[in-house]
JSON list of C-alpha atoms in Angstrom, two decimals:
[
{"chain": "D", "resi": 1, "resn": "MET", "atom": "CA", "xyz": [161.12, 106.27, 131.60]},
{"chain": "D", "resi": 2, "resn": "LEU", "atom": "CA", "xyz": [164.75, 106.81, 132.64]},
{"chain": "D", "resi": 3, "resn": "SER", "atom": "CA", "xyz": [165.94, 105.38, 135.90]},
{"chain": "D", "resi": 4, "resn": "LYS", "atom": "CA", "xyz": [167.21, 107.80, 138.53]},
{"chain": "D", "resi": 5, "resn": "PRO", "atom": "CA", "xyz": [170.90, 106.77, 138.23]},
{"chain": "D", "resi": 6, "resn": "PHE", "atom": "CA", "xyz": [170.98, 107.55, 134.48]},
{"chain": "D", "resi": 7, "resn": "PRO", "atom": "CA", "xyz": [171.16, 111.37, 134.77]},
{"chain": "D", "resi": 8, "resn": "PHE", "atom": "CA", "xyz": [173.85, 111.02, 137.44]},
{"chain": "D", "resi": 9, "resn": "LEU", "atom": "CA", "xyz": [175.91, 108.65, 135.27]},
{"chain": "D", "resi": 10, "resn": "LEU", "atom": "CA", "xyz": [175.47, 110.86, 132.21]},
{"chain": "D", "resi": 11, "resn": "THR", "atom": "CA", "xyz": [176.66, 113.88, 134.20]},
{"chain": "D", "resi": 12, "resn": "LEU", "atom": "CA", "xyz": [179.63, 111.91, 135.54]},
{"chain": "D", "resi": 13, "resn": "VAL", "atom": "CA", "xyz": [180.65, 110.76, 132.04]},
{"chain": "D", "resi": 14, "resn": "LEU", "atom": "CA", "xyz": [180.39, 114.31, 130.68]},
{"chain": "D", "resi": 15, "resn": "LEU", "atom": "CA", "xyz": [182.50, 115.70, 133.52]},
{"chain": "D", "resi": 16, "resn": "VAL", "atom": "CA", "xyz": [185.21, 113.08, 133.14]},
{"chain": "D", "resi": 17, "resn": "THR", "atom": "CA", "xyz": [185.43, 113.37, 129.35]},
{"chain": "D", "resi": 18, "resn": "SER", "atom": "CA", "xyz": [185.45, 117.17, 129.33]},
{"chain": "D", "resi": 19, "resn": "ALA", "atom": "CA", "xyz": [188.10, 117.58, 132.06]},
{"chain": "D", "resi": 20, "resn": "PRO", "atom": "CA", "xyz": [191.44, 118.98, 130.92]},
{"chain": "D", "resi": 21, "resn": "LEU", "atom": "CA", "xyz": [194.04, 116.37, 130.11]},
{"chain": "D", "resi": 22, "resn": "ALA", "atom": "CA", "xyz": [196.91, 117.84, 132.06]},
{"chain": "D", "resi": 23, "resn": "ALA", "atom": "CA", "xyz": [199.43, 115.10, 131.35]},
{"chain": "D", "resi": 24, "resn": "GLU", "atom": "CA", "xyz": [198.53, 114.40, 127.74]},
{"chain": "D", "resi": 25, "resn": "ARG", "atom": "CA", "xyz": [200.95, 115.56, 125.07]},
{"chain": "D", "resi": 26, "resn": "PRO", "atom": "CA", "xyz": [199.32, 117.90, 122.60]},
{"chain": "D", "resi": 27, "resn": "PRO", "atom": "CA", "xyz": [199.14, 116.52, 119.07]},
{"chain": "D", "resi": 28, "resn": "LEU", "atom": "CA", "xyz": [202.06, 117.41, 116.82]},
{"chain": "D", "resi": 29, "resn": "ILE", "atom": "CA", "xyz": [201.10, 119.70, 113.94]},
{"chain": "D", "resi": 30, "resn": "ASN", "atom": "CA", "xyz": [201.90, 117.77, 110.75]},
{"chain": "D", "resi": 31, "resn": "ASP", "atom": "CA", "xyz": [202.67, 120.72, 108.48]},
{"chain": "D", "resi": 32, "resn": "PRO", "atom": "CA", "xyz": [204.15, 123.38, 110.78]},
{"chain": "D", "resi": 33, "resn": "ALA", "atom": "CA", "xyz": [203.87, 126.95, 109.54]},
{"chain": "D", "resi": 34, "resn": "PRO", "atom": "CA", "xyz": [206.03, 129.90, 110.59]},
{"chain": "D", "resi": 35, "resn": "ALA", "atom": "CA", "xyz": [204.66, 131.72, 113.61]},
{"chain": "D", "resi": 36, "resn": "PRO", "atom": "CA", "xyz": [203.42, 135.25, 112.91]},
{"chain": "D", "resi": 37, "resn": "SER", "atom": "CA", "xyz": [206.04, 137.80, 113.91]},
{"chain": "D", "resi": 38, "resn": "PHE", "atom": "CA", "xyz": [205.42, 140.33, 116.66]},
{"chain": "D", "resi": 39, "resn": "THR", "atom": "CA", "xyz": [207.09, 143.10, 118.61]},
{"chain": "D", "resi": 40, "resn": "LEU", "atom": "CA", "xyz": [205.46, 143.86, 121.96]},
{"chain": "D", "resi": 41, "resn": "GLU", "atom": "CA", "xyz": [206.33, 145.64, 125.19]},
{"chain": "D", "resi": 42, "resn": "ASP", "atom": "CA", "xyz": [205.74, 144.48, 128.74]},
{"chain": "D", "resi": 43, "resn": "MET", "atom": "CA", "xyz": [204.40, 146.67, 131.55]},
{"chain": "D", "resi": 44, "resn": "ASP", "atom": "CA", "xyz": [207.94, 147.96, 132.23]},
{"chain": "D", "resi": 45, "resn": "GLY", "atom": "CA", "xyz": [208.48, 149.02, 128.61]},
{"chain": "D", "resi": 46, "resn": "LYS", "atom": "CA", "xyz": [210.87, 146.18, 127.71]},
{"chain": "D", "resi": 47, "resn": "THR", "atom": "CA", "xyz": [210.51, 145.10, 124.07]},
{"chain": "D", "resi": 48, "resn": "TYR", "atom": "CA", "xyz": [210.06, 141.48, 122.98]},
{"chain": "D", "resi": 49, "resn": "LYS", "atom": "CA", "xyz": [210.51, 140.48, 119.33]},
{"chain": "D", "resi": 50, "resn": "LEU", "atom": "CA", "xyz": [209.67, 136.93, 118.34]},
{"chain": "D", "resi": 51, "resn": "GLU", "atom": "CA", "xyz": [212.56, 136.81, 115.86]},
{"chain": "D", "resi": 52, "resn": "ASP", "atom": "CA", "xyz": [215.00, 137.33, 118.76]},
{"chain": "D", "resi": 53, "resn": "TYR", "atom": "CA", "xyz": [214.22, 133.76, 119.85]},
{"chain": "D", "resi": 54, "resn": "LYS", "atom": "CA", "xyz": [215.28, 131.96, 116.64]},
{"chain": "D", "resi": 55, "resn": "GLY", "atom": "CA", "xyz": [217.30, 128.89, 117.56]},
{"chain": "D", "resi": 56, "resn": "GLN", "atom": "CA", "xyz": [215.27, 128.32, 120.73]},
{"chain": "D", "resi": 57, "resn": "VAL", "atom": "CA", "xyz": [212.09, 126.46, 121.48]},
{"chain": "D", "resi": 58, "resn": "VAL", "atom": "CA", "xyz": [209.52, 129.09, 122.49]},
{"chain": "D", "resi": 59, "resn": "VAL", "atom": "CA", "xyz": [206.31, 128.63, 124.47]},
{"chain": "D", "resi": 60, "resn": "VAL", "atom": "CA", "xyz": [203.89, 131.43, 123.48]},
{"chain": "D", "resi": 61, "resn": "ASN", "atom": "CA", "xyz": [200.80, 131.67, 125.69]},
{"chain": "D", "resi": 62, "resn": "PHE", "atom": "CA", "xyz": [197.87, 134.04, 125.10]},
{"chain": "D", "resi": 63, "resn": "TRP", "atom": "CA", "xyz": [195.92, 134.93, 128.25]},
{"chain": "D", "resi": 64, "resn": "ALA", "atom": "CA", "xyz": [193.84, 137.52, 130.09]},
{"chain": "D", "resi": 65, "resn": "SER", "atom": "CA", "xyz": [193.38, 138.21, 133.80]},
{"chain": "D", "resi": 66, "resn": "TRP", "atom": "CA", "xyz": [189.58, 137.76, 133.59]},
{"chain": "D", "resi": 67, "resn": "CYS", "atom": "CA", "xyz": [189.98, 134.21, 132.19]},
{"chain": "D", "resi": 68, "resn": "PRO", "atom": "CA", "xyz": [189.61, 131.54, 134.95]},
{"chain": "D", "resi": 69, "resn": "PRO", "atom": "CA", "xyz": [191.64, 128.81, 133.15]},
{"chain": "D", "resi": 70, "resn": "CYS", "atom": "CA", "xyz": [194.37, 131.39, 132.46]},
{"chain": "D", "resi": 71, "resn": "ARG", "atom": "CA", "xyz": [194.60, 132.19, 136.17]},
{"chain": "D", "resi": 72, "resn": "GLU", "atom": "CA", "xyz": [194.56, 128.49, 137.07]},
{"chain": "D", "resi": 73, "resn": "GLU", "atom": "CA", "xyz": [197.45, 127.57, 134.77]},
{"chain": "D", "resi": 74, "resn": "MET", "atom": "CA", "xyz": [199.69, 130.55, 135.60]},
{"chain": "D", "resi": 75, "resn": "PRO", "atom": "CA", "xyz": [201.29, 129.00, 138.75]},
{"chain": "D", "resi": 76, "resn": "SER", "atom": "CA", "xyz": [202.16, 125.82, 136.81]},
{"chain": "D", "resi": 77, "resn": "MET", "atom": "CA", "xyz": [203.67, 127.96, 134.05]},
{"chain": "D", "resi": 78, "resn": "GLU", "atom": "CA", "xyz": [205.89, 129.65, 136.62]},
{"chain": "D", "resi": 79, "resn": "ARG", "atom": "CA", "xyz": [207.01, 126.27, 137.99]},
{"chain": "D", "resi": 80, "resn": "ALA", "atom": "CA", "xyz": [207.66, 125.04, 134.44]},
{"chain": "D", "resi": 81, "resn": "TRP", "atom": "CA", "xyz": [209.60, 128.21, 133.61]},
{"chain": "D", "resi": 82, "resn": "LYS", "atom": "CA", "xyz": [211.98, 127.55, 136.50]},
{"chain": "D", "resi": 83, "resn": "GLN", "atom": "CA", "xyz": [212.88, 124.24, 134.85]},
{"chain": "D", "resi": 84, "resn": "LEU", "atom": "CA", "xyz": [212.75, 125.35, 131.21]},
{"chain": "D", "resi": 85, "resn": "GLN", "atom": "CA", "xyz": [214.99, 128.40, 131.44]},
{"chain": "D", "resi": 86, "resn": "GLU", "atom": "CA", "xyz": [217.85, 126.09, 132.44]},
{"chain": "D", "resi": 87, "resn": "GLU", "atom": "CA", "xyz": [217.30, 124.30, 129.10]},
{"chain": "D", "resi": 88, "resn": "ASP", "atom": "CA", "xyz": [217.42, 127.56, 127.08]},
{"chain": "D", "resi": 89, "resn": "ILE", "atom": "CA", "xyz": [213.69, 127.33, 126.32]},
{"chain": "D", "resi": 90, "resn": "ALA", "atom": "CA", "xyz": [211.85, 130.66, 126.16]},
{"chain": "D", "resi": 91, "resn": "MET", "atom": "CA", "xyz": [208.38, 131.39, 127.55]},
{"chain": "D", "resi": 92, "resn": "LEU", "atom": "CA", "xyz": [206.28, 134.43, 126.65]},
{"chain": "D", "resi": 93, "resn": "ALA", "atom": "CA", "xyz": [202.78, 134.86, 128.10]},
{"chain": "D", "resi": 94, "resn": "ILE", "atom": "CA", "xyz": [201.11, 137.52, 125.97]},
{"chain": "D", "resi": 95, "resn": "ASN", "atom": "CA", "xyz": [198.34, 139.38, 127.75]},
{"chain": "D", "resi": 96, "resn": "VAL", "atom": "CA", "xyz": [195.46, 140.23, 125.44]},
{"chain": "D", "resi": 97, "resn": "GLY", "atom": "CA", "xyz": [193.55, 143.51, 125.59]},
{"chain": "D", "resi": 98, "resn": "GLU", "atom": "CA", "xyz": [194.51, 144.71, 129.07]},
{"chain": "D", "resi": 99, "resn": "ASP", "atom": "CA", "xyz": [196.62, 147.59, 130.34]},
{"chain": "D", "resi": 100, "resn": "ALA", "atom": "CA", "xyz": [199.75, 147.62, 132.49]},
{"chain": "D", "resi": 101, "resn": "ASP", "atom": "CA", "xyz": [197.82, 148.44, 135.69]},
{"chain": "D", "resi": 102, "resn": "THR", "atom": "CA", "xyz": [195.59, 145.38, 135.26]},
{"chain": "D", "resi": 103, "resn": "ILE", "atom": "CA", "xyz": [198.59, 143.13, 134.65]},
{"chain": "D", "resi": 104, "resn": "PHE", "atom": "CA", "xyz": [200.44, 144.64, 137.62]},
{"chain": "D", "resi": 105, "resn": "THR", "atom": "CA", "xyz": [197.45, 143.90, 139.87]},
{"chain": "D", "resi": 106, "resn": "PHE", "atom": "CA", "xyz": [197.24, 140.36, 138.46]},
{"chain": "D", "resi": 107, "resn": "THR", "atom": "CA", "xyz": [200.92, 139.67, 139.19]},
{"chain": "D", "resi": 108, "resn": "ALA", "atom": "CA", "xyz": [200.41, 140.62, 142.84]},
{"chain": "D", "resi": 109, "resn": "ASP", "atom": "CA", "xyz": [198.20, 137.53, 143.14]},
{"chain": "D", "resi": 110, "resn": "TYR", "atom": "CA", "xyz": [200.05, 135.42, 140.56]},
{"chain": "D", "resi": 111, "resn": "PRO", "atom": "CA", "xyz": [203.74, 136.38, 140.66]},
{"chain": "D", "resi": 112, "resn": "VAL", "atom": "CA", "xyz": [205.73, 135.20, 137.64]},
{"chain": "D", "resi": 113, "resn": "SER", "atom": "CA", "xyz": [209.32, 135.67, 136.53]},
{"chain": "D", "resi": 114, "resn": "PHE", "atom": "CA", "xyz": [208.84, 135.02, 132.80]},
{"chain": "D", "resi": 115, "resn": "PRO", "atom": "CA", "xyz": [207.97, 137.85, 130.37]},
{"chain": "D", "resi": 116, "resn": "LEU", "atom": "CA", "xyz": [204.38, 139.12, 130.06]},
{"chain": "D", "resi": 117, "resn": "PRO", "atom": "CA", "xyz": [204.29, 141.17, 126.84]},
{"chain": "D", "resi": 118, "resn": "MET", "atom": "CA", "xyz": [201.08, 143.14, 126.25]},
{"chain": "D", "resi": 119, "resn": "ASP", "atom": "CA", "xyz": [198.89, 142.96, 123.14]},
{"chain": "D", "resi": 120, "resn": "GLN", "atom": "CA", "xyz": [196.70, 145.84, 124.29]},
{"chain": "D", "resi": 121, "resn": "ASP", "atom": "CA", "xyz": [194.94, 146.44, 120.98]},
{"chain": "D", "resi": 122, "resn": "SER", "atom": "CA", "xyz": [194.64, 142.70, 120.14]},
{"chain": "D", "resi": 123, "resn": "THR", "atom": "CA", "xyz": [196.49, 143.04, 116.82]},
{"chain": "D", "resi": 124, "resn": "VAL", "atom": "CA", "xyz": [198.89, 140.15, 117.51]},
{"chain": "D", "resi": 125, "resn": "ILE", "atom": "CA", "xyz": [196.24, 137.70, 118.70]},
{"chain": "D", "resi": 126, "resn": "ASN", "atom": "CA", "xyz": [194.30, 138.27, 115.48]},
{"chain": "D", "resi": 127, "resn": "GLU", "atom": "CA", "xyz": [197.28, 137.01, 113.44]},
{"chain": "D", "resi": 128, "resn": "TRP", "atom": "CA", "xyz": [197.53, 133.70, 115.34]},
{"chain": "D", "resi": 129, "resn": "PRO", "atom": "CA", "xyz": [195.14, 130.70, 115.06]},
{"chain": "D", "resi": 130, "resn": "ILE", "atom": "CA", "xyz": [193.43, 131.29, 118.42]},
{"chain": "D", "resi": 131, "resn": "GLN", "atom": "CA", "xyz": [190.18, 129.57, 119.38]},
{"chain": "D", "resi": 132, "resn": "GLY", "atom": "CA", "xyz": [189.86, 130.92, 122.91]},
{"chain": "D", "resi": 133, "resn": "LEU", "atom": "CA", "xyz": [191.87, 131.78, 125.98]},
{"chain": "D", "resi": 134, "resn": "PRO", "atom": "CA", "xyz": [194.19, 130.46, 127.07]},
{"chain": "D", "resi": 135, "resn": "THR", "atom": "CA", "xyz": [195.78, 129.20, 123.88]},
{"chain": "D", "resi": 136, "resn": "THR", "atom": "CA", "xyz": [199.41, 128.15, 123.97]},
{"chain": "D", "resi": 137, "resn": "PHE", "atom": "CA", "xyz": [201.74, 127.50, 121.05]},
{"chain": "D", "resi": 138, "resn": "VAL", "atom": "CA", "xyz": [205.07, 125.72, 121.05]},
{"chain": "D", "resi": 139, "resn": "LEU", "atom": "CA", "xyz": [207.51, 126.90, 118.40]},
{"chain": "D", "resi": 140, "resn": "ASP", "atom": "CA", "xyz": [210.47, 124.84, 117.25]},
{"chain": "D", "resi": 141, "resn": "LYS", "atom": "CA", "xyz": [213.95, 126.31, 116.82]},
{"chain": "D", "resi": 142, "resn": "GLN", "atom": "CA", "xyz": [213.06, 127.46, 113.30]},
{"chain": "D", "resi": 143, "resn": "GLY", "atom": "CA", "xyz": [210.12, 129.51, 114.62]},
{"chain": "D", "resi": 144, "resn": "ARG", "atom": "CA", "xyz": [207.43, 127.17, 113.31]},
{"chain": "D", "resi": 145, "resn": "ILE", "atom": "CA", "xyz": [204.27, 126.31, 115.26]},
{"chain": "D", "resi": 146, "resn": "VAL", "atom": "CA", "xyz": [204.61, 122.61, 116.09]},
{"chain": "D", "resi": 147, "resn": "TYR", "atom": "CA", "xyz": [202.08, 122.32, 118.94]},
{"chain": "D", "resi": 148, "resn": "ARG", "atom": "CA", "xyz": [198.91, 124.20, 119.83]},
{"chain": "D", "resi": 149, "resn": "VAL", "atom": "CA", "xyz": [197.04, 123.76, 123.11]},
{"chain": "D", "resi": 150, "resn": "VAL", "atom": "CA", "xyz": [193.61, 125.31, 123.64]},
{"chain": "D", "resi": 151, "resn": "GLY", "atom": "CA", "xyz": [192.58, 125.57, 127.29]},
{"chain": "D", "resi": 152, "resn": "GLY", "atom": "CA", "xyz": [194.48, 125.34, 130.54]},
{"chain": "D", "resi": 153, "resn": "ARG", "atom": "CA", "xyz": [197.21, 122.84, 131.32]},
{"chain": "D", "resi": 154, "resn": "GLU", "atom": "CA", "xyz": [199.48, 121.92, 134.17]},
{"chain": "D", "resi": 155, "resn": "TRP", "atom": "CA", "xyz": [202.62, 123.06, 132.36]},
{"chain": "D", "resi": 156, "resn": "ASP", "atom": "CA", "xyz": [204.97, 121.65, 134.97]},
{"chain": "D", "resi": 157, "resn": "ASP", "atom": "CA", "xyz": [203.73, 118.11, 134.33]},
{"chain": "D", "resi": 158, "resn": "PRO", "atom": "CA", "xyz": [206.85, 115.97, 133.69]},
{"chain": "D", "resi": 159, "resn": "GLU", "atom": "CA", "xyz": [205.51, 114.69, 130.36]},
{"chain": "D", "resi": 160, "resn": "LEU", "atom": "CA", "xyz": [205.04, 118.23, 129.01]},
{"chain": "D", "resi": 161, "resn": "ILE", "atom": "CA", "xyz": [208.44, 119.35, 130.35]},
{"chain": "D", "resi": 162, "resn": "ASP", "atom": "CA", "xyz": [210.08, 116.32, 128.70]},
{"chain": "D", "resi": 163, "resn": "MET", "atom": "CA", "xyz": [208.30, 117.08, 125.41]},
{"chain": "D", "resi": 164, "resn": "LEU", "atom": "CA", "xyz": [209.71, 120.64, 125.40]},
{"chain": "D", "resi": 165, "resn": "ILE", "atom": "CA", "xyz": [213.23, 119.53, 126.34]},
{"chain": "D", "resi": 166, "resn": "GLU", "atom": "CA", "xyz": [213.14, 116.84, 123.62]},
{"chain": "D", "resi": 167, "resn": "LEU", "atom": "CA", "xyz": [212.19, 119.48, 121.08]},
{"chain": "D", "resi": 168, "resn": "GLN", "atom": "CA", "xyz": [215.01, 121.77, 122.25]},
{"chain": "D", "resi": 169, "resn": "ASN", "atom": "CA", "xyz": [217.53, 118.92, 121.96]},
{"chain": "D", "resi": 170, "resn": "GLN", "atom": "CA", "xyz": [216.60, 118.08, 118.35]}
]
């Protein structure tokens, strides 16, 4: 028979090992492939083409307003963006499957100053190696996917900011 502390300890171990690793660098992709191209509009009708960002490191995040980890990481993405734009690093948070009104309502609670292109019919997300939301990709200056992060992160963590700046300075 199991002692009473065992279920508690098992639960504690599972919680600790499944918690997001906010400060951990994502693993580098050994054989980076070109990122799938896209052209998307934001809720104001502004067009964003991935090829316009050649020569820059680009953070491409896929998210939805109904996704709790997406909502949780959005404020840290805004704080990171305030640092990264000074380094000429681009950030695009692509909303998946929602309309402009939904995104507008979301930004009332989570104001951001980086672009939020819309993939309303989910065609773009189907071309990327996504395992769930949020999924974030880091592209090098040649437009290749060099990092992939599944799940939420604290994007303003100094280690992640340094990783992105290092990549931009290569």
